[in-house]
């Protein structure tokens, strides 16, 4: 019985990651950013669902910005960030590679991965905010113009 439980648990994880991939790629390929309130979940179900907002850039381009809040420097935040980054790497299947951001002069921790793809750009970042006693994961989806 223990073996069956392990197989079910292993089989369930990729399905969750595929949902995240499907949600992100559908946002790159559609006009969903104009629709207003968009909700998206990270592959780690414990992270919950984020309500996202569309923002307007110079030239009329739109991007979607989402965030999830965790306890400051928690293992859950790190696990969720790593899971989302891995999901995006699998999602783009070698078509896009993450580009690490430059180091920043900031007292809190910061990590950003940006995926360049012909359909647009996806950025995911992990930020520790000591003054807020929170760690945040941000997702930015910016379809190509």
mmCIF file of C-alpha atoms in Angstrom:
data_model
loop_
_atom_site.group_PDB
_atom_site.id
_atom_site.type_symbol
_atom_site.label_atom_id
_atom_site.label_comp_id
_atom_site.label_asym_id
_atom_site.label_seq_id
_atom_site.Cartn_x
_atom_site.Cartn_y
_atom_site.Cartn_z
ATOM 1 C CA UNK A 1 0.000 0.000 0.000
ATOM 2 C CA UNK A 2 2.889 2.334 0.762
ATOM 3 C CA UNK A 3 4.171 1.934 -2.810
ATOM 4 C CA UNK A 4 0.805 2.911 -4.297
ATOM 5 C CA UNK A 5 0.688 6.068 -2.166
ATOM 6 C CA UNK A 6 4.161 7.066 -3.355
ATOM 7 C CA UNK A 7 3.227 6.522 -6.997
ATOM 8 C CA UNK A 8 0.092 8.622 -6.611
ATOM 9 C CA UNK A 9 2.052 11.409 -4.907
ATOM 10 C CA UNK A 10 4.752 11.399 -7.587
ATOM 11 C CA UNK A 11 2.180 11.322 -10.380
ATOM 12 C CA UNK A 12 0.262 14.221 -8.842
ATOM 13 C CA UNK A 13 3.204 16.651 -8.747
ATOM 14 C CA UNK A 14 3.776 16.984 -12.525
ATOM 15 C CA UNK A 15 0.058 17.555 -13.041
ATOM 16 C CA UNK A 16 0.197 20.510 -10.670
ATOM 17 C CA UNK A 17 3.290 21.864 -12.414
ATOM 18 C CA UNK A 18 1.583 21.484 -15.792
ATOM 19 C CA UNK A 19 -1.346 23.596 -14.570
ATOM 20 C CA UNK A 20 1.048 26.431 -13.703
ATOM 21 C CA UNK A 21 2.754 26.073 -17.094
ATOM 22 C CA UNK A 22 -0.586 26.057 -18.899
ATOM 23 C CA UNK A 23 -1.756 29.154 -17.027
ATOM 24 C CA UNK A 24 1.438 31.103 -17.775
ATOM 25 C CA UNK A 25 1.609 30.148 -21.448
ATOM 26 C CA UNK A 26 -2.081 30.932 -21.959
ATOM 27 C CA UNK A 27 -1.444 34.404 -20.527
ATOM 28 C CA UNK A 28 1.389 34.909 -23.017
ATOM 29 C CA UNK A 29 -0.789 33.829 -25.928
ATOM 30 C CA UNK A 30 -4.046 35.645 -25.215
ATOM 31 C CA UNK A 31 -5.664 38.938 -24.387
ATOM 32 C CA UNK A 32 -6.313 37.756 -20.836
ATOM 33 C CA UNK A 33 -4.241 40.645 -19.490
ATOM 34 C CA UNK A 34 -6.975 43.052 -20.558
ATOM 35 C CA UNK A 35 -9.645 41.081 -18.717
ATOM 36 C CA UNK A 36 -8.952 42.615 -15.319
ATOM 37 C CA UNK A 37 -8.722 40.201 -12.393
ATOM 38 C CA UNK A 38 -6.681 37.079 -13.176
ATOM 39 C CA UNK A 39 -6.017 34.370 -10.601
ATOM 40 C CA UNK A 40 -3.071 31.970 -10.761
ATOM 41 C CA UNK A 41 -1.545 29.359 -8.463
ATOM 42 C CA UNK A 42 2.073 28.328 -8.047
ATOM 43 C CA UNK A 43 2.919 24.616 -8.510
ATOM 44 C CA UNK A 44 3.247 24.379 -4.710
ATOM 45 C CA UNK A 45 -0.375 24.154 -3.590
ATOM 46 C CA UNK A 46 0.542 25.471 -0.127
ATOM 47 C CA UNK A 47 1.344 28.856 -1.701
ATOM 48 C CA UNK A 48 -2.314 29.475 -2.479
ATOM 49 C CA UNK A 49 -3.786 31.474 -5.314
ATOM 50 C CA UNK A 50 -2.709 34.994 -6.198
ATOM 51 C CA UNK A 51 -4.948 37.668 -7.539
ATOM 52 C CA UNK A 52 -3.030 39.450 -10.273
ATOM 53 C CA UNK A 53 -3.228 42.927 -11.713
ATOM 54 C CA UNK A 54 -2.557 44.140 -15.195
ATOM 55 C CA UNK A 55 -0.248 47.105 -15.634
ATOM 56 C CA UNK A 56 0.293 49.390 -18.582
ATOM 57 C CA UNK A 57 3.800 50.256 -19.766
ATOM 58 C CA UNK A 58 5.064 52.957 -22.080
ATOM 59 C CA UNK A 59 3.934 52.353 -25.620
ATOM 60 C CA UNK A 60 0.734 50.636 -24.512
ATOM 61 C CA UNK A 61 2.255 47.233 -23.690
ATOM 62 C CA UNK A 62 0.596 45.344 -20.852
ATOM 63 C CA UNK A 63 2.015 42.962 -18.293
ATOM 64 C CA UNK A 64 0.478 40.907 -15.540
ATOM 65 C CA UNK A 65 1.881 41.168 -12.020
ATOM 66 C CA UNK A 66 1.108 38.611 -9.301
ATOM 67 C CA UNK A 67 2.490 38.048 -5.826
ATOM 68 C CA UNK A 68 2.353 35.526 -3.012
ATOM 69 C CA UNK A 69 3.210 36.308 0.615
ATOM 70 C CA UNK A 70 5.084 33.985 2.986
ATOM 71 C CA UNK A 71 6.609 34.168 6.442
ATOM 72 C CA UNK A 72 9.962 35.950 6.391
ATOM 73 C CA UNK A 73 12.736 33.735 4.998
ATOM 74 C CA UNK A 74 10.567 30.639 5.308
ATOM 75 C CA UNK A 75 11.417 27.291 3.779
ATOM 76 C CA UNK A 76 7.946 27.320 2.195
ATOM 77 C CA UNK A 77 8.804 30.455 0.205
ATOM 78 C CA UNK A 78 12.091 28.979 -1.037
ATOM 79 C CA UNK A 79 10.390 25.698 -1.969
ATOM 80 C CA UNK A 80 7.590 27.503 -3.831
ATOM 81 C CA UNK A 81 10.105 29.687 -5.718
ATOM 82 C CA UNK A 82 12.238 26.708 -6.717
ATOM 83 C CA UNK A 83 9.144 24.758 -7.796
ATOM 84 C CA UNK A 84 7.851 27.623 -9.921
ATOM 85 C CA UNK A 85 11.265 28.199 -11.513
ATOM 86 C CA UNK A 86 11.616 24.493 -12.306
ATOM 87 C CA UNK A 87 8.100 24.437 -13.729
ATOM 88 C CA UNK A 88 8.912 27.355 -16.045
ATOM 89 C CA UNK A 89 12.134 25.673 -17.189
ATOM 90 C CA UNK A 90 10.186 22.512 -18.074
ATOM 91 C CA UNK A 91 7.314 24.548 -19.479
ATOM 92 C CA UNK A 92 9.414 26.299 -22.090
ATOM 93 C CA UNK A 93 11.172 22.998 -22.841
ATOM 94 C CA UNK A 94 14.479 24.575 -23.807
ATOM 95 C CA UNK A 95 12.829 27.245 -25.968
ATOM 96 C CA UNK A 96 13.639 29.845 -23.329
ATOM 97 C CA UNK A 97 16.389 29.876 -20.747
ATOM 98 C CA UNK A 98 16.317 31.738 -17.449
ATOM 99 C CA UNK A 99 18.471 34.831 -17.252
ATOM 100 C CA UNK A 100 19.615 35.666 -13.741
ATOM 101 C CA UNK A 101 19.330 39.306 -12.761
ATOM 102 C CA UNK A 102 22.336 41.369 -11.765
ATOM 103 C CA UNK A 103 23.259 41.598 -8.105
ATOM 104 C CA UNK A 104 21.560 44.414 -6.243
ATOM 105 C CA UNK A 105 22.868 46.493 -3.359
ATOM 106 C CA UNK A 106 20.058 45.809 -0.939
ATOM 107 C CA UNK A 107 20.057 44.569 2.645
ATOM 108 C CA UNK A 108 17.407 41.897 1.977
ATOM 109 C CA UNK A 109 17.714 38.829 -0.218
ATOM 110 C CA UNK A 110 16.600 39.057 -3.850
ATOM 111 C CA UNK A 111 16.601 36.488 -6.656
ATOM 112 C CA UNK A 112 15.109 36.969 -10.127
ATOM 113 C CA UNK A 113 14.864 34.619 -13.095
ATOM 114 C CA UNK A 114 13.684 36.044 -16.414
ATOM 115 C CA UNK A 115 12.588 33.756 -19.226
ATOM 116 C CA UNK A 116 12.801 35.256 -22.726
ATOM 117 C CA UNK A 117 10.489 33.552 -25.215
ATOM 118 C CA UNK A 118 9.209 34.517 -28.678
ATOM 119 C CA UNK A 119 5.724 34.931 -27.159
ATOM 120 C CA UNK A 120 7.007 37.285 -24.468
ATOM 121 C CA UNK A 121 8.844 37.432 -21.190
ATOM 122 C CA UNK A 122 8.156 35.782 -17.853
ATOM 123 C CA UNK A 123 9.949 36.867 -14.692
ATOM 124 C CA UNK A 124 9.766 35.223 -11.298
ATOM 125 C CA UNK A 125 11.452 36.671 -8.238
ATOM 126 C CA UNK A 126 11.909 35.918 -4.569
ATOM 127 C CA UNK A 127 12.301 38.919 -2.266
ATOM 128 C CA UNK A 128 12.856 39.046 1.470
ATOM 129 C CA UNK A 129 11.372 42.191 2.988
ATOM 130 C CA UNK A 130 12.741 42.518 6.515
ATOM 131 C CA UNK A 131 10.799 45.686 7.291
ATOM 132 C CA UNK A 132 7.567 43.847 6.454
ATOM 133 C CA UNK A 133 8.710 40.568 8.048
ATOM 134 C CA UNK A 134 7.630 38.843 4.810
ATOM 135 C CA UNK A 135 9.097 36.968 1.903
ATOM 136 C CA UNK A 136 7.337 37.576 -1.398
ATOM 137 C CA UNK A 137 7.287 35.756 -4.713
ATOM 138 C CA UNK A 138 6.466 37.932 -7.700
ATOM 139 C CA UNK A 139 5.448 36.736 -11.146
ATOM 140 C CA UNK A 140 5.449 39.063 -14.142
ATOM 141 C CA UNK A 141 4.042 37.928 -17.476
ATOM 142 C CA UNK A 142 4.650 40.289 -20.400
ATOM 143 C CA UNK A 143 3.434 39.115 -23.821
ATOM 144 C CA UNK A 144 5.435 40.249 -26.832
ATOM 145 C CA UNK A 145 3.956 43.358 -28.455
#
